[in-house]
mmCIF file of C-alpha atoms in Angstrom:
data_model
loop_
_atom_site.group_PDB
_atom_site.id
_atom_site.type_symbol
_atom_site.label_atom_id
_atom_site.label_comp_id
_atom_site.label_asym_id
_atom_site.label_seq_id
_atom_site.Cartn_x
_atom_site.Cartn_y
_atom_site.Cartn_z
ATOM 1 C CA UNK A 163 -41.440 45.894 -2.826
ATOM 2 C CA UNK A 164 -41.462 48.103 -5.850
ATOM 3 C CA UNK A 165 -44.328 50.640 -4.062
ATOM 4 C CA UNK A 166 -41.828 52.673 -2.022
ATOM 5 C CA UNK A 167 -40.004 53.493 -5.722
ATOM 6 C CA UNK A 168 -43.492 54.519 -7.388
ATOM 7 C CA UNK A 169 -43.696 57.791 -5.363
ATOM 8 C CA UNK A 170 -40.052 59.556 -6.525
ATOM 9 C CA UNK A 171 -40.799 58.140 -10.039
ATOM 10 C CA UNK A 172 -43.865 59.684 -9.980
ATOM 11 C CA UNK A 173 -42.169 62.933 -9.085
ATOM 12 C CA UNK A 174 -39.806 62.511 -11.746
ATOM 13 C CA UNK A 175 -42.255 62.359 -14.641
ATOM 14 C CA UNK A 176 -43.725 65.560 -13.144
ATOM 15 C CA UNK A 177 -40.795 67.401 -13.006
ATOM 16 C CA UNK A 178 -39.909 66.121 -16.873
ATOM 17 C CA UNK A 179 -43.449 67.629 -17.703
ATOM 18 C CA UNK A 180 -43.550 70.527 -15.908
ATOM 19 C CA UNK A 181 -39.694 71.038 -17.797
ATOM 20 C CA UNK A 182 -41.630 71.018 -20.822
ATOM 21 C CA UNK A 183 -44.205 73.012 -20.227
ATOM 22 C CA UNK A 184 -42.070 75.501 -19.202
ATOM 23 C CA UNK A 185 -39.883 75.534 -21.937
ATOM 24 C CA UNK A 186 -37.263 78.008 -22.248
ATOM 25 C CA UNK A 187 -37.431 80.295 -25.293
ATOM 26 C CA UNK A 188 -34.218 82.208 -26.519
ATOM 27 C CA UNK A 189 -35.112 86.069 -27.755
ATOM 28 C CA UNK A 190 -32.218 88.806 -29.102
ATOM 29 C CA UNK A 191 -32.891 92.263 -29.105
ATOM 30 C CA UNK A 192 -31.681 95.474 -29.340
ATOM 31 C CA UNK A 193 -31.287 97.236 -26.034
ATOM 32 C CA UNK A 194 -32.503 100.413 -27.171
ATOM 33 C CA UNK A 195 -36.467 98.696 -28.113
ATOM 34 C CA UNK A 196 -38.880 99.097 -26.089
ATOM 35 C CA UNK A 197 -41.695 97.259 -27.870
ATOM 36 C CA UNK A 198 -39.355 93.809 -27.404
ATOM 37 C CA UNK A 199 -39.664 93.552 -23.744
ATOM 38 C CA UNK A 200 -44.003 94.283 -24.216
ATOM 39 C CA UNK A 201 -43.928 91.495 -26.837
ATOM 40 C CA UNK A 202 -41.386 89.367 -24.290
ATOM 41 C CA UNK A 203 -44.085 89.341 -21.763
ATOM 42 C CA UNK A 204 -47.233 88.443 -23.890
ATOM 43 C CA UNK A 205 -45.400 85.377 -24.887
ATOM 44 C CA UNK A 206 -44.641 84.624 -21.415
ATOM 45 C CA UNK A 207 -48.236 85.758 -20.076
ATOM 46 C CA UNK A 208 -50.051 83.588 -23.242
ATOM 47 C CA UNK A 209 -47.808 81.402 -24.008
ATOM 48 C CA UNK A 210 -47.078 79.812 -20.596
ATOM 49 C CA UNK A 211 -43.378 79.939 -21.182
ATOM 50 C CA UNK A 212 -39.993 81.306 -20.144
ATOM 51 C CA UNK A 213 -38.040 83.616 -22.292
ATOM 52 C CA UNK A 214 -34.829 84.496 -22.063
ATOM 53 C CA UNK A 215 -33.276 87.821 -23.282
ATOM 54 C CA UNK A 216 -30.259 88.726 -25.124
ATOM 55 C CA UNK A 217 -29.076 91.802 -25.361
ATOM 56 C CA UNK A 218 -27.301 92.793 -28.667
ATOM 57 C CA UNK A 219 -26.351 95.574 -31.092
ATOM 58 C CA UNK A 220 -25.744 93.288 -34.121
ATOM 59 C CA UNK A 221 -29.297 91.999 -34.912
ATOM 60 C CA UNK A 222 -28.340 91.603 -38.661
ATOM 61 C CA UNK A 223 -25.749 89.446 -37.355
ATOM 62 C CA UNK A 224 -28.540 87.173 -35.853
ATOM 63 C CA UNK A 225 -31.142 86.797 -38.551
ATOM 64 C CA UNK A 226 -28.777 86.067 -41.459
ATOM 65 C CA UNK A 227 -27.108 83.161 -39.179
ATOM 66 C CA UNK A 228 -30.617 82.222 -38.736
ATOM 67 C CA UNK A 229 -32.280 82.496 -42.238
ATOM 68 C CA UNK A 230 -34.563 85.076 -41.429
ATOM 69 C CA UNK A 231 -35.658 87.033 -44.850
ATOM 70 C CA UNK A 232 -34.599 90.084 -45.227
ATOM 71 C CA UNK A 233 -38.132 91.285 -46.662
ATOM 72 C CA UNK A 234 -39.592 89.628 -43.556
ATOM 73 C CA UNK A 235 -37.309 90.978 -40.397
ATOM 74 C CA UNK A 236 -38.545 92.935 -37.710
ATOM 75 C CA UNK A 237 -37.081 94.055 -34.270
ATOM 76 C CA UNK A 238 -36.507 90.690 -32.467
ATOM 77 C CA UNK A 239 -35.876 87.352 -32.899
ATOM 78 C CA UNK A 240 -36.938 84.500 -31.017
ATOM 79 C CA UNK A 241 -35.453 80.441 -31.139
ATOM 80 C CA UNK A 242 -37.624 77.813 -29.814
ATOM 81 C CA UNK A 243 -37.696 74.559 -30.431
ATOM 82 C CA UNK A 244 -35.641 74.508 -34.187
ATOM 83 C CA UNK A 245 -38.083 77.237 -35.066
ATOM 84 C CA UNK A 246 -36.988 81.234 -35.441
ATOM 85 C CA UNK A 247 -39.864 83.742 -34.378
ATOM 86 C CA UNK A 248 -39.296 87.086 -36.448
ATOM 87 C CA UNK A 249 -41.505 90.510 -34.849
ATOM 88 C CA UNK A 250 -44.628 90.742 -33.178
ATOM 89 C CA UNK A 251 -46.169 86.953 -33.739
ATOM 90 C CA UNK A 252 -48.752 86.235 -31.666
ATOM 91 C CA UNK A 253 -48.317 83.886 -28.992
ATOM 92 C CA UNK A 254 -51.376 81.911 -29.718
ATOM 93 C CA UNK A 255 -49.432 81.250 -33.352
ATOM 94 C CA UNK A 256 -46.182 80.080 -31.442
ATOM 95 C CA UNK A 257 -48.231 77.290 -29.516
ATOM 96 C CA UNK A 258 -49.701 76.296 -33.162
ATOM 97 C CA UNK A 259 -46.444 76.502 -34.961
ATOM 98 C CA UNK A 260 -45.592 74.301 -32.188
ATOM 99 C CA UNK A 261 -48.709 71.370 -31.864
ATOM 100 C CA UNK A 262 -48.623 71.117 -35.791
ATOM 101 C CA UNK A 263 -45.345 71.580 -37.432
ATOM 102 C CA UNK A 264 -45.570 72.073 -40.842
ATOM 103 C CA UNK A 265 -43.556 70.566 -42.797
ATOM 104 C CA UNK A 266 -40.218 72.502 -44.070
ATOM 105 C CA UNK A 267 -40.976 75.742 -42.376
ATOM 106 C CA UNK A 268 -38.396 76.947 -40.357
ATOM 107 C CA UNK A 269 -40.471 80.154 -39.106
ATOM 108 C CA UNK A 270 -42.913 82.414 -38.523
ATOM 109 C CA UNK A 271 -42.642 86.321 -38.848
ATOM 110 C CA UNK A 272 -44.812 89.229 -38.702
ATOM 111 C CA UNK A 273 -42.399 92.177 -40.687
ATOM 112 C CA UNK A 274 -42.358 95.389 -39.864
ATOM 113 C CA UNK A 275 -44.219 96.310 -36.370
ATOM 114 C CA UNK A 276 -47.657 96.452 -36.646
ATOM 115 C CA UNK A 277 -50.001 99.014 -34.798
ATOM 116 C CA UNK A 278 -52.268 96.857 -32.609
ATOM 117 C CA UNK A 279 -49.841 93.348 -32.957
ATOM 118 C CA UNK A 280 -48.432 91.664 -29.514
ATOM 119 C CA UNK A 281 -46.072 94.639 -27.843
ATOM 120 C CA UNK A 282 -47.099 97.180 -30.183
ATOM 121 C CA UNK A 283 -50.534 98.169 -28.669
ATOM 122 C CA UNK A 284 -51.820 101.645 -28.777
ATOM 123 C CA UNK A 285 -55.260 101.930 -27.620
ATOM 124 C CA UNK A 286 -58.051 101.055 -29.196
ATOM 125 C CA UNK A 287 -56.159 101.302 -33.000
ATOM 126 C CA UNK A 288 -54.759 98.064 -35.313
ATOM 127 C CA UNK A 289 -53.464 97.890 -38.442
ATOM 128 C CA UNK A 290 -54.106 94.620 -40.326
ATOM 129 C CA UNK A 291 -51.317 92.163 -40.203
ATOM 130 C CA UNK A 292 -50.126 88.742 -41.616
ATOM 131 C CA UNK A 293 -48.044 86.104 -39.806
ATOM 132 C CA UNK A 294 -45.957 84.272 -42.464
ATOM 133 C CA UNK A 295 -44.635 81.161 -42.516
ATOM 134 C CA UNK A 296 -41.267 80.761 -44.437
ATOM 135 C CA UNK A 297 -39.244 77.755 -45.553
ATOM 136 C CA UNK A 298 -35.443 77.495 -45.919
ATOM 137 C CA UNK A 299 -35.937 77.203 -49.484
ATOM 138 C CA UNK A 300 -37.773 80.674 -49.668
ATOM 139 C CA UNK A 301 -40.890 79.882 -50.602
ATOM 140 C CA UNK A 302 -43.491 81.076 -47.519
ATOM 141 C CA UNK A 303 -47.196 81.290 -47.217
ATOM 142 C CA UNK A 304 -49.908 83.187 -44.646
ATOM 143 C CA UNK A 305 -50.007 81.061 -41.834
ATOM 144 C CA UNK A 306 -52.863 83.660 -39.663
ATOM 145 C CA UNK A 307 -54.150 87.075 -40.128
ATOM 146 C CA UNK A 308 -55.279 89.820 -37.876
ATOM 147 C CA UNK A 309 -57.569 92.919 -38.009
#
């Protein structure tokens, strides 16, 4: 008698995963970058996820409520699952940041904006880069590098 239930359960535990796959990723930005939205969709194009844009003037006001380093800001900020994204980190680093989550970092960030990083393309040229993971206590280390 239970066989007529198994089919809408088994929809429900496909629509729980398919939520999680597709989970939603909070980004602030400026209005006036353009480089945000390019970055915007290489997460969503690589990193299989939805992000969600606000709009703001007061970035500062963002990154100190959510410890980002000053020495270590760039022009957006992302919030996804606990974690702060800071610049032009690659998606690829996200999903790793995700699957591993080392212990006391709060973040990743890529300062500055990169020639060649994730929404700052131009042609063939790159400038090497570091993606750095930071902990609320300050201390941080190189979590990838590019070029």
């Amino acid at each position: 008698m239970t066989r007529p239930l198994l089919a809408p359960a088994l929809l429900a535990i496909a629509a729980c995963s398919s939520a999680v796959q597709a989970a939603s990723h909070e980004m602030f930005r400026d209005p006036d970058c353009g480089c945000c939205g390019k970055w915007a969709e290489h997460v969503r194009e690589h990193g299989e996820a939805e992000v969600e844009e606000t709009v703001t003037r007061d970035m500062a006001r963002v990154k100190d409520t959510h410890g980002v380093p000053q020495d270590l800001r760039s022009c957006h900020t992302l919030l996804v699952e606990g974690y702060v994204i800071e610049g032009h980190v690659p998606a690829a680093e996200i999903e790793r940041l995700l699957a591993e989550r080392p212990e006391g970092v709060v973040g990743l960030a890529v300062p500055g904006m990169p020639v060649g990083s994730p929404g700052m393309e131009m042609g063939e040229r790159t400038q090497p880069y570091a993606v750095i993971a930071f902990r609320a206590d300050g201390s941080r280390f190189v979590f990838a590098r590019y070029g």
